[in-house]
XYZ file of C-alpha atoms in Angstrom:
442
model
C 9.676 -12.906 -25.794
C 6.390 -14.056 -24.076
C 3.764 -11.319 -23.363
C 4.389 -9.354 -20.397
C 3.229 -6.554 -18.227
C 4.250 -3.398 -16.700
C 2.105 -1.818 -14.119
C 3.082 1.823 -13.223
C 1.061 2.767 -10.354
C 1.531 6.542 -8.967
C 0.068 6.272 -6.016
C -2.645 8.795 -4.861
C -2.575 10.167 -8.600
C -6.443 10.994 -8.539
C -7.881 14.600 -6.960
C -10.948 16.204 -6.718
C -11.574 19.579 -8.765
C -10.254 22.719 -7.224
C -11.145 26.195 -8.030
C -7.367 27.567 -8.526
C -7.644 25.177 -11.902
C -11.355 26.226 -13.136
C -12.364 23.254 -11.380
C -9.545 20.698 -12.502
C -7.528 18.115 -10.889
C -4.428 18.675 -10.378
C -3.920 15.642 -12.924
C -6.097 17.496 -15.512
C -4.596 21.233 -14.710
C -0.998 19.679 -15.083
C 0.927 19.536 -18.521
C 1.491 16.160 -19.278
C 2.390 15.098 -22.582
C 3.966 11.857 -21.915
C 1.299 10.385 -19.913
C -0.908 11.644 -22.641
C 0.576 9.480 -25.220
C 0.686 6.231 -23.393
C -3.352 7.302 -22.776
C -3.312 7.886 -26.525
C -1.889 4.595 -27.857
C -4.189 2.831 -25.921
C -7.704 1.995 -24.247
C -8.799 3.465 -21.417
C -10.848 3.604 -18.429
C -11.953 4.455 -14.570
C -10.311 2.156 -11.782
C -11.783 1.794 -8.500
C -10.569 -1.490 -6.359
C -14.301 -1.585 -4.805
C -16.678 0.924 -5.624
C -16.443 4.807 -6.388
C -17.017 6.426 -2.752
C -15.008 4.733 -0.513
C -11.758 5.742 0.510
C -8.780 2.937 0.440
C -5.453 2.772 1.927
C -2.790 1.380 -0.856
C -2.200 -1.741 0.789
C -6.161 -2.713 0.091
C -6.174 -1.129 -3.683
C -3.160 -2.691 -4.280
C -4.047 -6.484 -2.870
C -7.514 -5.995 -4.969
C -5.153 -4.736 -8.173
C -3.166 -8.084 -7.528
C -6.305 -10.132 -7.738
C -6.407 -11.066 -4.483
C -9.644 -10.560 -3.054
C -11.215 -9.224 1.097
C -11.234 -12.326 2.851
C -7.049 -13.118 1.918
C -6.453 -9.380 3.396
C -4.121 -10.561 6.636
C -3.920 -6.715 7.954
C -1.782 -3.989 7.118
C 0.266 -4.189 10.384
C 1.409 -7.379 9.322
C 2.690 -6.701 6.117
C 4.598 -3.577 7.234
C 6.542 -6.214 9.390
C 7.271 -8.226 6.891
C 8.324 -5.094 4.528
C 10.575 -4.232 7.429
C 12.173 -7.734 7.156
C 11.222 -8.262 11.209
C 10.862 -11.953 11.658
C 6.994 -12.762 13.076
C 5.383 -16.052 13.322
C 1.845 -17.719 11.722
C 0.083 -16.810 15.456
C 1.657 -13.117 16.414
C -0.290 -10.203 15.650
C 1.160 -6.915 14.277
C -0.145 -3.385 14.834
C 1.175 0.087 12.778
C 2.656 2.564 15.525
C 4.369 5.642 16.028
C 5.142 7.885 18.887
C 2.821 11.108 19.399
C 2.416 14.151 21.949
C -1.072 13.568 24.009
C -1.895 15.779 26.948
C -4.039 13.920 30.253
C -7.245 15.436 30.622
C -10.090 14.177 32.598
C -8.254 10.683 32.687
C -7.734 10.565 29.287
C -5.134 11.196 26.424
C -5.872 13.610 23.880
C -3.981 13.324 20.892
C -2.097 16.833 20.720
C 0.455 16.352 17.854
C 0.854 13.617 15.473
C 4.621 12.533 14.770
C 6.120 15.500 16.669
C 9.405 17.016 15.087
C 12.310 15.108 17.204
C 16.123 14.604 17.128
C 17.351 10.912 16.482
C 19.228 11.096 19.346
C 15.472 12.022 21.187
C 14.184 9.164 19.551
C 16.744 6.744 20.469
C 16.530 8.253 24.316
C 12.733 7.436 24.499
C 12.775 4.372 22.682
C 15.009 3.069 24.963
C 12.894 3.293 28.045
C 9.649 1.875 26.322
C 8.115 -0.632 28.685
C 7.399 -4.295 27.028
C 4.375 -5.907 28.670
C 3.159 -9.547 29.854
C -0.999 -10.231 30.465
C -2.734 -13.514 30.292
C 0.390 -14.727 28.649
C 0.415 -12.209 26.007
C 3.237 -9.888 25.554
C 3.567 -6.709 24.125
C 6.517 -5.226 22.387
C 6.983 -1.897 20.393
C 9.619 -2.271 17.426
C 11.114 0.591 15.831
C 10.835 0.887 12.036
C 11.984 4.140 10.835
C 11.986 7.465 12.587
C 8.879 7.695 15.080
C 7.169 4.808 13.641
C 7.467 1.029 13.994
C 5.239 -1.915 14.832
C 4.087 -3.189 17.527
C 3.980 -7.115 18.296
C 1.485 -8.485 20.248
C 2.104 -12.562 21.108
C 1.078 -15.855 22.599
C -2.599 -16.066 21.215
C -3.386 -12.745 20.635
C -6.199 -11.782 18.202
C -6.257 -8.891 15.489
C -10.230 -8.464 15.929
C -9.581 -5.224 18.202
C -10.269 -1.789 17.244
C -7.339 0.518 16.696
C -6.011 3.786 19.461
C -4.539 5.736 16.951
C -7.566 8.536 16.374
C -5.763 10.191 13.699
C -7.257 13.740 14.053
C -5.406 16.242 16.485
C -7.793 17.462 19.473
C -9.009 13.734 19.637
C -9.028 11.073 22.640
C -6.501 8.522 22.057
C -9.092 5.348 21.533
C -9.618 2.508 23.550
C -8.762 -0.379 22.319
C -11.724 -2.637 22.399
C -12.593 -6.262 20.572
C -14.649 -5.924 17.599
C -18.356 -7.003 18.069
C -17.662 -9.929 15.980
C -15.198 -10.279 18.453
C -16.835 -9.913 21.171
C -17.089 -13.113 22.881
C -13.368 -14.635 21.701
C -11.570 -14.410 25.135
C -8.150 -14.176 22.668
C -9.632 -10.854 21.373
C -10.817 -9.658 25.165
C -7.298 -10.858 26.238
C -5.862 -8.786 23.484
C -7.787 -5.863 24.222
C -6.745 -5.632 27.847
C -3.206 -6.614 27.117
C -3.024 -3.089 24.666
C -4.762 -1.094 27.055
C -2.165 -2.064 29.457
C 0.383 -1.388 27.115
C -0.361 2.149 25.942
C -0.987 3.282 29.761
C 2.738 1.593 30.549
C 4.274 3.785 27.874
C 2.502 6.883 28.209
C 3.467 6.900 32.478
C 7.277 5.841 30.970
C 7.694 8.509 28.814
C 5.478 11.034 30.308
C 8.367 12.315 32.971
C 11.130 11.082 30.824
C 14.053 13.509 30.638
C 13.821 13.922 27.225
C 10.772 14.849 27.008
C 11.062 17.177 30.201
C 14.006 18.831 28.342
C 11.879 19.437 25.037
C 9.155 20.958 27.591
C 11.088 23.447 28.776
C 12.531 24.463 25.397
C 9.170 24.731 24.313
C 8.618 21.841 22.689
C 6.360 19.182 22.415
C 6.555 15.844 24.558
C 7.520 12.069 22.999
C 5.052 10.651 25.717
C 2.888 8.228 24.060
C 1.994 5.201 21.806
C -0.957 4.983 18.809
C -1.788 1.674 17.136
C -3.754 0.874 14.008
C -4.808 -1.989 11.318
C -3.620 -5.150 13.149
C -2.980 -8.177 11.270
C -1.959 -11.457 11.260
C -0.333 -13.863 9.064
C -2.859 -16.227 6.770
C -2.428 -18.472 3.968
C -3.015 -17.364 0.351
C -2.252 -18.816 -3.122
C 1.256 -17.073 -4.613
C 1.306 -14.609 -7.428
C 2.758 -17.091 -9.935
C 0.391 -20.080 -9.019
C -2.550 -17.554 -9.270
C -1.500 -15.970 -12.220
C 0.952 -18.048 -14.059
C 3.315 -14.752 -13.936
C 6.762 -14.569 -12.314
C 6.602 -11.570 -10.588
C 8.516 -8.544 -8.853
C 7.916 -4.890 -7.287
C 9.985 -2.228 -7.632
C 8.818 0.493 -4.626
C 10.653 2.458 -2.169
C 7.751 1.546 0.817
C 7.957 -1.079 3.466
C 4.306 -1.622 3.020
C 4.755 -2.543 -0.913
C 7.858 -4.592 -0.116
C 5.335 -6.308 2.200
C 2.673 -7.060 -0.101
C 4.958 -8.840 -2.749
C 6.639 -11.037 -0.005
C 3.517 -11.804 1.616
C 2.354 -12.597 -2.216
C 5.591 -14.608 -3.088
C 6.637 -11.863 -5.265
C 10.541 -10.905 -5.326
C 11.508 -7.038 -4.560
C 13.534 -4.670 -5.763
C 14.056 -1.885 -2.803
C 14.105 1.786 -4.667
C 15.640 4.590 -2.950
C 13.816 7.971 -2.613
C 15.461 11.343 -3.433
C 14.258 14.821 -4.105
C 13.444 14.119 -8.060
C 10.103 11.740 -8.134
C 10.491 12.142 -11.880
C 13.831 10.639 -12.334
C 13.424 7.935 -9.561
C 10.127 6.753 -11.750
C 12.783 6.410 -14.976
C 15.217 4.795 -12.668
C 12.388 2.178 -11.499
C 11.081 1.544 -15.109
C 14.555 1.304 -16.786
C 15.319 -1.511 -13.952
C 12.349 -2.828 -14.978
C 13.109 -2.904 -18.628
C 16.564 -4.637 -17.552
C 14.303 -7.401 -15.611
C 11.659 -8.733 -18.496
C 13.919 -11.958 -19.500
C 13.295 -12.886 -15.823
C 9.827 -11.920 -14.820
C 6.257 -11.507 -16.590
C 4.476 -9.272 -14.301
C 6.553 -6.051 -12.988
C 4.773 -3.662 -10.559
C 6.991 -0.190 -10.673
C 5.576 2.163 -7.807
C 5.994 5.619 -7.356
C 4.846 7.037 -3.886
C 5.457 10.782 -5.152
C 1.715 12.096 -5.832
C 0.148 10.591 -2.602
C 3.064 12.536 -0.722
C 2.034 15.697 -2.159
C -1.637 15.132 -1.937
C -1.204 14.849 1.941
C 0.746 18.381 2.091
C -2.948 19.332 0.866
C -1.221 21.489 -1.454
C -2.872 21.198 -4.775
C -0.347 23.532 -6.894
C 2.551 21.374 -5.179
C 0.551 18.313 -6.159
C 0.247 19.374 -10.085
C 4.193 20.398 -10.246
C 4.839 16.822 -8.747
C 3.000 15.366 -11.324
C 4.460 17.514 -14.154
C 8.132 16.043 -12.840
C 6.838 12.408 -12.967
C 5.703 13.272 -16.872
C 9.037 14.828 -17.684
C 10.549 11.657 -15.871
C 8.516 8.899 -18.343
C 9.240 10.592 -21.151
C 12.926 10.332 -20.406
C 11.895 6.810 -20.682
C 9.049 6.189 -22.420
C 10.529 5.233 -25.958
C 12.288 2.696 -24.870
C 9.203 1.184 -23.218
C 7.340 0.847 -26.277
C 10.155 -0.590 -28.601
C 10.116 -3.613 -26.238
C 8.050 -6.152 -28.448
C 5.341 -7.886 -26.875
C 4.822 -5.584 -23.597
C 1.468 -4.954 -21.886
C 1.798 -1.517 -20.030
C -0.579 -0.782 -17.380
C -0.520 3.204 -16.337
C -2.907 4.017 -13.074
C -2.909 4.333 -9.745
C -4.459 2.851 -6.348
C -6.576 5.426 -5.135
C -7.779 9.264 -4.618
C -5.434 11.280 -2.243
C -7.259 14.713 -1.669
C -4.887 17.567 -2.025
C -7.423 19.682 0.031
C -10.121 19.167 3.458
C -9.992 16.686 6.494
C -9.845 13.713 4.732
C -6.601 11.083 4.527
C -7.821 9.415 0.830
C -11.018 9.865 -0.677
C -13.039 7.474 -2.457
C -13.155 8.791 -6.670
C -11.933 6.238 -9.172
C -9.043 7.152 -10.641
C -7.618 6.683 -14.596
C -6.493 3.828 -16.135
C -4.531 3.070 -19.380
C -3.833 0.285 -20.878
C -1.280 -0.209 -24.093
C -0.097 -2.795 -26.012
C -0.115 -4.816 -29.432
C -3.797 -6.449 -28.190
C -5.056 -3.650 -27.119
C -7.785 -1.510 -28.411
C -6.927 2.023 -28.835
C -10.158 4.691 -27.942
C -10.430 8.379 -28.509
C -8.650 9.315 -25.535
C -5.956 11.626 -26.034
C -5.434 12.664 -22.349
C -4.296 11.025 -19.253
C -7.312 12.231 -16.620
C -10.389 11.196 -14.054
C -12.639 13.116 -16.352
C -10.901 12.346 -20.454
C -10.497 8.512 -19.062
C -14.530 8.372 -18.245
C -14.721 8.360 -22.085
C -12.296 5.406 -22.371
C -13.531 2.166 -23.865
C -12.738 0.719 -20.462
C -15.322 1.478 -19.048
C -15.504 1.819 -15.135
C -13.050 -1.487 -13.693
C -13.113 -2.687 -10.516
C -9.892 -4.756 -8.705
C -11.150 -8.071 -9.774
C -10.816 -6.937 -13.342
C -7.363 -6.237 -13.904
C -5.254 -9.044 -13.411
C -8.032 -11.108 -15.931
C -7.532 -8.335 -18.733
C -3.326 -8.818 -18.547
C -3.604 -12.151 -18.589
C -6.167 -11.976 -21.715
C -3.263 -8.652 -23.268
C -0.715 -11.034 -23.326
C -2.448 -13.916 -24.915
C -2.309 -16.040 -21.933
C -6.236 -16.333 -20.341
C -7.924 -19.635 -20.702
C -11.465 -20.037 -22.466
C -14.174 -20.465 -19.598
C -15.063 -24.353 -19.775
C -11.364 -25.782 -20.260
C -9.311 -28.206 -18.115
C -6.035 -28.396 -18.524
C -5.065 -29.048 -15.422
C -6.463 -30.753 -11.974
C -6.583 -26.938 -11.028
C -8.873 -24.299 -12.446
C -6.493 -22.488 -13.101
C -6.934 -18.679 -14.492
C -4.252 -18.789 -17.261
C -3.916 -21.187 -20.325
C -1.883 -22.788 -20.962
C -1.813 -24.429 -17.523
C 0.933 -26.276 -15.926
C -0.054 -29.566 -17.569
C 0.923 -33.355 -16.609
C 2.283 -35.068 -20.305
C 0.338 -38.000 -20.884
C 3.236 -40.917 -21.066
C 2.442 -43.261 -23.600
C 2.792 -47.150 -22.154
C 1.706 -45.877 -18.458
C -1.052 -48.072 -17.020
C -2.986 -46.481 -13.972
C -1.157 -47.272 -10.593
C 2.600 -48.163 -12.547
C 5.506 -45.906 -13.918
């Protein structure tokens, strides 16, 4: 079999230290002997897809982990469409956004309760009365993912260079939404701007006296009465995983946003389900994976487990969810490394605090690599601080998908042209010289 590689990213894996552990991680503080062997066999390392301080959302770590780099980011609202299959078009522009509880105050919406607790059939009731909107021929829809959240599509030459409403901390105005100061003077982004601001003020005096929402007053409970948008994006064009890379390609992930990513990357997708066992949906992913290597050469297996926990800002709860992804690999993990030829990648796409105000934060997080190329350190643990000692060094996004491709015996020597193409792999997808063919004849 030709090399190939298996990248197990647990998302939000890496933690500060926290003085229930003697100043551990919950990574470090957890009892993980399975992870600890793959980090044994193998080199290792710090990943950060930019640069150790600053917080990133997965769809950014992951897109710099792909080898893709800023500048081919199209926007996070736009790949969540795509991950939710709806169909959008090269000019419309997608926003993240979910229904909240706001209360009016001095002309303005404050942000009371983020996601409120609802019935479907509340949800369904609301939905159903949410206003589209027309301005300066742009209009304005709201389209309903999964429970409160969905996207909302903005078209007919709308711009994504506006600011977001969605101010993510409770107590907070909802934000205006304004155009960007690179933005500034495009009349599509101004347009844009005024077209949301219409929008969120038509829902908001929709739902505000809905009956729904009266009925949860008077029960006590909070209202369904307005709209938040974030991370707009549009669709742009970009070079496909296996043209970049040389690698047929699929994910195997349980989030819209990841099944977004590998279509808007030309990757296939394998949608995981979610149940109450993180550990044994990780085996399930990776022994589907296993099952898939005579097809593809580059397999992305996702877990979404540890960034879930991180966000109940838990840490204990955080460190038992790890423990149950351990006991899942190692329900798995032999069979991984019988398979002949196979590059596996073990890290994750960013820092999810499981403690304070912030969403992710911005420390690297570990990386293992393992394999018949690979060089094996002194690292005997899977951790941010035991990975720091790794022969790895600290690795950035650019540097990943260069290191498979030179695992599996498949990067090209800088100065070779094999092809029309530069392309990053060797060898290339070559033209056969045909012996009798004069220039401009068969």
């Amino acid at each position: 079999m030709a090399g190939a590689c298996l990248l197990i990213i647990l998302d939000g894996l890496g933690d500060r230290g926290y003085p229930e552990f003697g100043g551990k991680t919950p990574l470090d503080a957890a009892h993980t002997p399975h992870l600890d062997r793959l980090a044994a066999l193998g080199a290792n390392g710090l990943f950060h897809a930019t640069r150790p301080g600053k917080p990133l959302p997965s769809e950014n770590a992951h897109f710099a982990l792909f080898g893709y780099g800023k500048k081919e980011f199209p926007g996070r609202g736009i790949l969540e469409a795509l991950g939710a299959g709806m169909p959008v078009d090269a000019e419309d522009v997608a926003f993240l956004a979910h229904l909240v509880s706001v209360e009016e105050r001095d002309r303005c919406l404050f942000l009371v309760k983020d996601r409120p607790e609802a019935l479907e059939e509340e949800i369904e009731a609301v939905l159903a009365t949410l206003p589209s909107i027309s301005m300066d021929g742009i209009d304005v829809a709201y389209h309903r993912t999964k429970g409160l959240d969905g996207i909302t599509l903005a078209r007919g030459g709308a711009s994504p260079g506006v600011t977001d409403s969605d101010p993510l901390i409770e107590g907070m105005p909802v934000i205006r939404v304004e155009p960007l100061d690179r933005y500034r003077d495009d009349p599509a982004a101004v347009t844009t701007a005024r077209a949301m601001t219409r929008f969120h003020v038509s829902c908001y005096k929709a739902l505000k006296n809905h009956p729904v929402n009266l009925d949860r007053e008077r029960k006590g409970f909070l209202p369904l009465n307005a709209v938040v948008v974030q991370r707009p994006g549009r669709l742009r064009a970009v070079t496909p995983f296996v043209q970049r890379w040389g690698l047929p390609a699929v994910s195997i992930s349980s989030g819209m946003i990841y099944w977004g990513i590998a279509s808007f990357l030309g990757m296939d997708v394998f949608r995981s389900r979610e149940t109450v066992d993180p550990g044994a949906d990780l085996a399930e992913r990776i022994r589907t994976a296993l099952g898939l290597l005579d097809r593809y050469r580059f397999i992305h297996v996702h877990s979404k487990a540890p960034d879930a926990a991180g966000h109940t800002k838990k840490p204990a709860y955080k460190k038992e969810v790890i423990e149950c992804l351990d006991r899942g690999l190692g329900t798995i993990l032999d069979e991984i490394l019988a398979v002949p030829d196979l590059l596996v990648i073990l890290t994750s796409d960013h820092s999810t605090p499981s403690s304070g105000p912030l969403i992710h934060s911005g420390e690297p997080v570990p990386f293992a690599m393992a394999g018949k190329n690979c060089r094996m350190d002194r690292v005997v643990r899977f951790s941010e601080v035991d990975a720091a000692c790794g022969a790895l060094g600290c690795l950035r996004g650019a540097d990943v998908m260069p290191l498979v491709l030179d695992a599996i015996d498949f990067s090209k020597l800088s100065g070779l042209m094999d092809t029309p193409h530069d392309q990053a792999f060797w060898p290339g997808w070559r033209s056969p010289l045909m012996i009798g063919a004069v220039e401009g004849t068969d």
